[in-house]
Tab-separated table of C-alpha atoms in Angstrom:
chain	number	residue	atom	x	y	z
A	1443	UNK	CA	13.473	108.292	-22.585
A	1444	UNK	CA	12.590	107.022	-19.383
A	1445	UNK	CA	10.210	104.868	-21.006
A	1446	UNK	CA	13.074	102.940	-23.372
A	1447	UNK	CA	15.304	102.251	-20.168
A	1448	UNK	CA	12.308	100.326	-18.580
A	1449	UNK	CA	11.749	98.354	-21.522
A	1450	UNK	CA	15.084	98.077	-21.936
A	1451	UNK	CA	15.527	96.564	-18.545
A	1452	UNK	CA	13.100	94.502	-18.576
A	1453	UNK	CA	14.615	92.687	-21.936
A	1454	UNK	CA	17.440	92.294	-20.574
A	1455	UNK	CA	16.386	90.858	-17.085
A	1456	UNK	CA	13.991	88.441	-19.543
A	1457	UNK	CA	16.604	87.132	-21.125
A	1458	UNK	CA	18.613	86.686	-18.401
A	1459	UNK	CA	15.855	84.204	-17.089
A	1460	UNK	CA	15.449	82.567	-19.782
A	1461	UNK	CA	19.412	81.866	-20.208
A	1462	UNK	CA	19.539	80.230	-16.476
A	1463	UNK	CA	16.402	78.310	-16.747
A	1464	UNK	CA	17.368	76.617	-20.385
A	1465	UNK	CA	20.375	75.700	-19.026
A	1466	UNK	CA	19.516	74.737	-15.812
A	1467	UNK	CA	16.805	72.388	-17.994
A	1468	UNK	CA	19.670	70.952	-20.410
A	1469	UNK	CA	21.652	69.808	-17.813
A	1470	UNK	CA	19.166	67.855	-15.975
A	1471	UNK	CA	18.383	65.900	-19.373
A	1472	UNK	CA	21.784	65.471	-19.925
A	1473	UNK	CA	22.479	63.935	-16.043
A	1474	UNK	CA	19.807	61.915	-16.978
A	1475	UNK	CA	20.477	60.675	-19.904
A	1476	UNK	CA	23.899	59.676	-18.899
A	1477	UNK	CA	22.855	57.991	-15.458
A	1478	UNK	CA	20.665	56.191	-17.647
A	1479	UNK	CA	20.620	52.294	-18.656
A	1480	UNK	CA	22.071	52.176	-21.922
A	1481	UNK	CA	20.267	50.550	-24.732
A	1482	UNK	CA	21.352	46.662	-25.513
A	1483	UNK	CA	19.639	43.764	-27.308
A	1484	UNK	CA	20.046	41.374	-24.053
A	1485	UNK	CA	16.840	40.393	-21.763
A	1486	UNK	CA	16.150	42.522	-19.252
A	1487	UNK	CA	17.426	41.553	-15.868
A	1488	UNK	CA	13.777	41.257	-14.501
A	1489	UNK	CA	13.083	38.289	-17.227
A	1490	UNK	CA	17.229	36.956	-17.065
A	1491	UNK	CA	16.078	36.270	-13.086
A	1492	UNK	CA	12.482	34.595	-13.818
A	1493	UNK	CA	14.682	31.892	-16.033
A	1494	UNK	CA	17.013	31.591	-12.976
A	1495	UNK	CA	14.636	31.157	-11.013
A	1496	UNK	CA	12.528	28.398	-13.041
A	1497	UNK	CA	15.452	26.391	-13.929
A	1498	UNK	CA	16.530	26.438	-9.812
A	1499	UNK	CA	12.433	25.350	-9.324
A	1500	UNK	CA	13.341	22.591	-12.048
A	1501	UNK	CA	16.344	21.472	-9.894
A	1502	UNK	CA	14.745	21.567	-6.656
A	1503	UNK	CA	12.067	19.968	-8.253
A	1504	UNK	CA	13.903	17.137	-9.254
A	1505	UNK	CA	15.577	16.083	-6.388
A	1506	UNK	CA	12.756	16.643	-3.859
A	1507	UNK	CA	11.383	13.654	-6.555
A	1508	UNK	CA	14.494	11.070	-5.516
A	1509	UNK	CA	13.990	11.596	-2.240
A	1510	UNK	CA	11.715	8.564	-0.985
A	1511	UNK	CA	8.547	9.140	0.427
A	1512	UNK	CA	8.128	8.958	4.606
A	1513	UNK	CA	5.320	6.435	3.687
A	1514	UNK	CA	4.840	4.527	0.816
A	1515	UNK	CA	3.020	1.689	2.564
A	1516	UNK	CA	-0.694	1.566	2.184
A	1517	UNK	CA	-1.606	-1.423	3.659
A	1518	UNK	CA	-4.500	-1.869	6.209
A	1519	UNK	CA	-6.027	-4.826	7.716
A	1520	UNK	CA	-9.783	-5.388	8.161
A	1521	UNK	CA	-8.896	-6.769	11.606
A	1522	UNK	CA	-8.321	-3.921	14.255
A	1523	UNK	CA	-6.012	-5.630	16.191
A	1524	UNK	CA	-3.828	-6.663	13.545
A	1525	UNK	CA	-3.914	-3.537	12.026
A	1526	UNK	CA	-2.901	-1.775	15.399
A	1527	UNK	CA	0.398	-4.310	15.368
A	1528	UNK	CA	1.206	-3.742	11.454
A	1529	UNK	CA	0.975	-0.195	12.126
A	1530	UNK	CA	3.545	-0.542	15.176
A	1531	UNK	CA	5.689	-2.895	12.625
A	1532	UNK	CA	5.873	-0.365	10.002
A	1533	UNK	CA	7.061	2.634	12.318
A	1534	UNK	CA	9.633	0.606	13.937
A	1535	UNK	CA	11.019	-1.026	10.196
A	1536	UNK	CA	10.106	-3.998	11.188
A	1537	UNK	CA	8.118	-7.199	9.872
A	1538	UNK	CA	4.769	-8.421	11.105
A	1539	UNK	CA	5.065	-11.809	11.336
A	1540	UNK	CA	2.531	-14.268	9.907
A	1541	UNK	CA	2.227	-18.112	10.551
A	1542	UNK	CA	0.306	-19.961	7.398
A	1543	UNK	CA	-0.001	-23.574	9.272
A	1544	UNK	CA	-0.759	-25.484	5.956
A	1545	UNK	CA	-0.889	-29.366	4.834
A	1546	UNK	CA	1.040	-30.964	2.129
A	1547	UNK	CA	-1.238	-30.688	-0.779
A	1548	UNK	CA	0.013	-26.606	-0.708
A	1549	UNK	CA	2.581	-25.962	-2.962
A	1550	UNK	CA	5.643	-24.739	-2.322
A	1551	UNK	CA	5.434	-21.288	-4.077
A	1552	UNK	CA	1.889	-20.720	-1.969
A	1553	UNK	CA	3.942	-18.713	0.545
A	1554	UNK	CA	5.485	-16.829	-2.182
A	1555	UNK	CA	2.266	-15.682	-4.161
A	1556	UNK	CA	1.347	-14.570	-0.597
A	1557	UNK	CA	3.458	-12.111	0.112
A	1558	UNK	CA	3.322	-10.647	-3.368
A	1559	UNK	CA	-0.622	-10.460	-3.453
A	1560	UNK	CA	-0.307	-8.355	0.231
A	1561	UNK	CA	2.890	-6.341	-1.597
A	1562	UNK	CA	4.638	-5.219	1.528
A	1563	UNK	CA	8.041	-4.967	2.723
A	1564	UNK	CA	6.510	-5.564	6.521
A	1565	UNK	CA	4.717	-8.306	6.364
A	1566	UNK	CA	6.674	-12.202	6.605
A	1567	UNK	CA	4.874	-14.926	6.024
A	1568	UNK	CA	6.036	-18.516	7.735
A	1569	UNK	CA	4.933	-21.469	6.702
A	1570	UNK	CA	4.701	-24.258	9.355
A	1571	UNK	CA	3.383	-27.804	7.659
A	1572	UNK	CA	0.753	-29.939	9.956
A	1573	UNK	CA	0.287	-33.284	8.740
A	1574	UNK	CA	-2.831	-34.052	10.797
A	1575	UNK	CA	-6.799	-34.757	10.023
A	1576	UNK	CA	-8.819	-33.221	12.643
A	1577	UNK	CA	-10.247	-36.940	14.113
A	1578	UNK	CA	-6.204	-36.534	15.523
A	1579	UNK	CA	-5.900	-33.096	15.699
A	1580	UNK	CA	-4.055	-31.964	18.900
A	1581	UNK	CA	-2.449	-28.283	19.700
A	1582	UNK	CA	-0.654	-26.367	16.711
A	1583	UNK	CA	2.584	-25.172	16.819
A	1584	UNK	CA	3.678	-22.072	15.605
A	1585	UNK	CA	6.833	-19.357	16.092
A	1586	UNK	CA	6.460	-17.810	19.140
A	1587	UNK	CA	6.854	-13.876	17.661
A	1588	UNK	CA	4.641	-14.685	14.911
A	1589	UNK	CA	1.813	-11.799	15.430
A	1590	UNK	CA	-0.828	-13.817	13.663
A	1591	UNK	CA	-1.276	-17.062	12.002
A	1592	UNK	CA	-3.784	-18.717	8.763
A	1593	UNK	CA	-4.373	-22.202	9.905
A	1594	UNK	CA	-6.005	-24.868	7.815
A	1595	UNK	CA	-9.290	-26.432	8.359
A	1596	UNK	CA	-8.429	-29.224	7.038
A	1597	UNK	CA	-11.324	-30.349	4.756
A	1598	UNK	CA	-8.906	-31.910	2.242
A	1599	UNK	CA	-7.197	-33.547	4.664
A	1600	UNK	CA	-10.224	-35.482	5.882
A	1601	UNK	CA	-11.391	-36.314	3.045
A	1602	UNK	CA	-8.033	-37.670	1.493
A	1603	UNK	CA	-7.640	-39.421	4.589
A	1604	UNK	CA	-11.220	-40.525	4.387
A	1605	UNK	CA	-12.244	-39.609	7.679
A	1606	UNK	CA	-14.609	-36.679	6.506
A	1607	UNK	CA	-17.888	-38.952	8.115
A	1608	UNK	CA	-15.354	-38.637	11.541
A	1609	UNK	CA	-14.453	-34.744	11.177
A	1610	UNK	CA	-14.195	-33.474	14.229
A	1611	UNK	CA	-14.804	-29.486	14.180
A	1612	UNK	CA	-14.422	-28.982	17.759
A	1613	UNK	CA	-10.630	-30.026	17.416
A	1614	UNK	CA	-10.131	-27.367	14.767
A	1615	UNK	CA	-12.118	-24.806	17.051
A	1616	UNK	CA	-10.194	-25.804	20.426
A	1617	UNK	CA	-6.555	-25.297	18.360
A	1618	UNK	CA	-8.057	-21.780	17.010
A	1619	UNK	CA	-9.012	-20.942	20.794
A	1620	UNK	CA	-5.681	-21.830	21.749
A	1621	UNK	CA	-3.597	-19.838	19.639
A	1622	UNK	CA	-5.961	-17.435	20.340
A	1623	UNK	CA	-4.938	-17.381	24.357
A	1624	UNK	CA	-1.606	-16.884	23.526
A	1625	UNK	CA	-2.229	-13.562	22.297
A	1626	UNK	CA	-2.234	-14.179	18.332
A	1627	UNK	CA	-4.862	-13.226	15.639
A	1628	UNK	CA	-6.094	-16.074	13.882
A	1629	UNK	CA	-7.672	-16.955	10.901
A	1630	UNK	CA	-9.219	-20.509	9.628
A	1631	UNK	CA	-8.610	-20.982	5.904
A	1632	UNK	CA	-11.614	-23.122	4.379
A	1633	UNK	CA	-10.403	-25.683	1.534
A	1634	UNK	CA	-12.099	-25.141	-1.941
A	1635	UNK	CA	-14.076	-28.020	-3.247
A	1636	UNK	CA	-10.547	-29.264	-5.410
A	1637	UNK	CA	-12.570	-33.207	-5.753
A	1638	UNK	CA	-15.659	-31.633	-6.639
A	1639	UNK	CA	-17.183	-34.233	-4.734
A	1640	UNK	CA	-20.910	-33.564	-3.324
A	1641	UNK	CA	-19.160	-34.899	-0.014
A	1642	UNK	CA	-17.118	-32.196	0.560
A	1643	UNK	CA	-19.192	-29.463	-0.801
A	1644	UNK	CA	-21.764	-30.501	2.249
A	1645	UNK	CA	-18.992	-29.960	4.273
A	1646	UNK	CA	-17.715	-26.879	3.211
A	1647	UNK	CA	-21.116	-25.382	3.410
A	1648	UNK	CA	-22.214	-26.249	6.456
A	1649	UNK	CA	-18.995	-25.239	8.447
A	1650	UNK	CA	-18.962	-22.018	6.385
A	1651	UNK	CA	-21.970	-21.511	8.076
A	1652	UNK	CA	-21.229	-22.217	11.564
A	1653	UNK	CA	-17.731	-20.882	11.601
A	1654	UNK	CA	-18.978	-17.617	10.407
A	1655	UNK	CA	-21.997	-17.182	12.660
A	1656	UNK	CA	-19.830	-18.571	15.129
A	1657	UNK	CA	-17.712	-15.312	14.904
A	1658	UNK	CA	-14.354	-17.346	13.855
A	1659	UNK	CA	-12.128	-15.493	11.542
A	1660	UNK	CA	-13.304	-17.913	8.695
A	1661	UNK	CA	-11.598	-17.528	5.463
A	1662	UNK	CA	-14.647	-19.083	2.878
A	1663	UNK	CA	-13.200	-20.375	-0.813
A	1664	UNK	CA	-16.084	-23.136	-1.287
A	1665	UNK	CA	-17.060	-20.855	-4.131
A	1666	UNK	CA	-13.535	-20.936	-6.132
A	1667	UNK	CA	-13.827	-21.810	-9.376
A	1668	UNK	CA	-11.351	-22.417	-12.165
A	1669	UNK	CA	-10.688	-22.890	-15.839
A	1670	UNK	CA	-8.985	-26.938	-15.681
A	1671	UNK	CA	-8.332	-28.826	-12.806
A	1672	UNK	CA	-8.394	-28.192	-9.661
A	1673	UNK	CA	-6.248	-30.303	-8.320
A	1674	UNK	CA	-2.696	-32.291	-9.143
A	1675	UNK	CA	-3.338	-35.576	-8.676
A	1676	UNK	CA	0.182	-36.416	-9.818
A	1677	UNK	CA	2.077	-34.533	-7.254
A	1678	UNK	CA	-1.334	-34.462	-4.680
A	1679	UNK	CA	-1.351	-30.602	-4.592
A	1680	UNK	CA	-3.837	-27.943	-5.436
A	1681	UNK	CA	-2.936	-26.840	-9.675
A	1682	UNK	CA	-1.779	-23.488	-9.291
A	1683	UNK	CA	-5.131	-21.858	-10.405
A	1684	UNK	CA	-6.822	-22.895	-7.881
A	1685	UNK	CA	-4.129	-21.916	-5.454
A	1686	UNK	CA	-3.538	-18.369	-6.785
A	1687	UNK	CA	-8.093	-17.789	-5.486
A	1688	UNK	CA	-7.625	-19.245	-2.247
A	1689	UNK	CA	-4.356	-16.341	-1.919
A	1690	UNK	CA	-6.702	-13.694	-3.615
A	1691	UNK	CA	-9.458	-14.784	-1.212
A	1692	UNK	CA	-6.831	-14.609	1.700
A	1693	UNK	CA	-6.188	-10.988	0.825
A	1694	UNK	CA	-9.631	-9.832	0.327
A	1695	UNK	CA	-10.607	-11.414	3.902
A	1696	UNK	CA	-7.795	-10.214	5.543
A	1697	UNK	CA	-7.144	-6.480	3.740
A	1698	UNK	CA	-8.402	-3.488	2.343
């Protein structure tokens, strides 16, 4: 008898057990599944934020690319000097100033195929006309701010003139070394050979030559060569093939 109480007991305290723990167990699924994220057909909010956050990139994206660049200007001279003062003119937003002391037989649009073959917003290019040959050559003027400044040698001139047996280099030299006193860079820009005249091509070689060892800033074009004339004998200019290589030769002397 004793025996069927025990087991009794023990039933009952089983299921008793059992009946807390089950329920115990089907209430923590069912917090669970109520706390839960419910079940929908939109994106997850993970992938709903990745597309925010791309199209925001997009946006940024494209107005960082309006936004003009601190420095746009890649210009350098070959000079160090002039490069030093371009570099000043372009942090202050201002212009370096360029004389180009040229004769008549320069067109009028020379100046202006300059300063698109250099391509900057800092650079100004001046052009101051010397009627001259260099038998009569005295001191050049040019502007006063100008930083640095092309002058003519004046081949053409002479031998238009036809004074080229009387050139006198040491006139062209003493106007360089002037300018050159007053604190500008300066440059001497040879003539091509426009007459093709054996004359002139002497000339042009030999001061090439002397210029250059010489250590002048000597700009050679005796070597320019063109399809059709050279020169305009109508309107006693250089044709504008033959200017557009002296301006290319101008660049390639003077930049890099």
């Amino acid at each position: 008898m004793k025996k069927v109480l025990i087991i009794l007991l023990v039933i009952i305290f089983g299921a008793g057990i059992y009946i807390n723990f089950g329920m115990d167990r089907t209430m923590d699924n069912s917090e669970s599944i109520a706390n839960g994220p419910a079940e929908t057909n939109e994106p997850a909010t993970l992938e709903t934020s990745g597309e925010n956050t791309e199209t925001s990139t997009e946006e940024v994206t494209e107005e960082a690319s309006t936004e003009p660049s601190e420095e746009s200007d890649t210009l350098t001279f070959n000079q160090e000097s002039l490069e030093a003062a371009y570099a000043e003119a372009v942090v202050a937003n201002e212009a370096l100033i360029i004389d180009v002391v040229i004769p008549s037989y320069y067109s009028d649009s020379f100046i202006d195929s300059l300063s698109e073959q250099f391509g900057s917003d800092y650079i100004e290019f001046n052009r101051v006309d010397l009627a001259s040959t260099t038998p009569e050559l005295e001191a050049v003027s040019v502007n006063a701010n100008s930083d640095a400044v092309i002058m003519d040698a004046l081949q053409i001139s002479d031998y238009n003139a036809e004074v080229l047996p009387e050139r006198n280099l040491d006139r062209l030299t003493n106007a360089y070394m002037n300018l050159y006193d007053d604190g500008k860079v300066v440059y001497i820009l040879g003539n091509p050979n426009v007459h093709q005249h054996e004359n002139l091509a002497a000339v042009l070689e030999e001061e090439s030559n002397d210029l250059t060892a010489s250590d002048y800033y000597y700009i050679d074009n005796q070597d320019v060569s063109v399809e059709g004339d050279f020169y305009d004998y109508e309107t006693d200019e250089m044709t504008p093939a033959s200017e557009m290589q002296v301006v290319q030769n101008i660049y390639e002397f003077m930049a890099q």
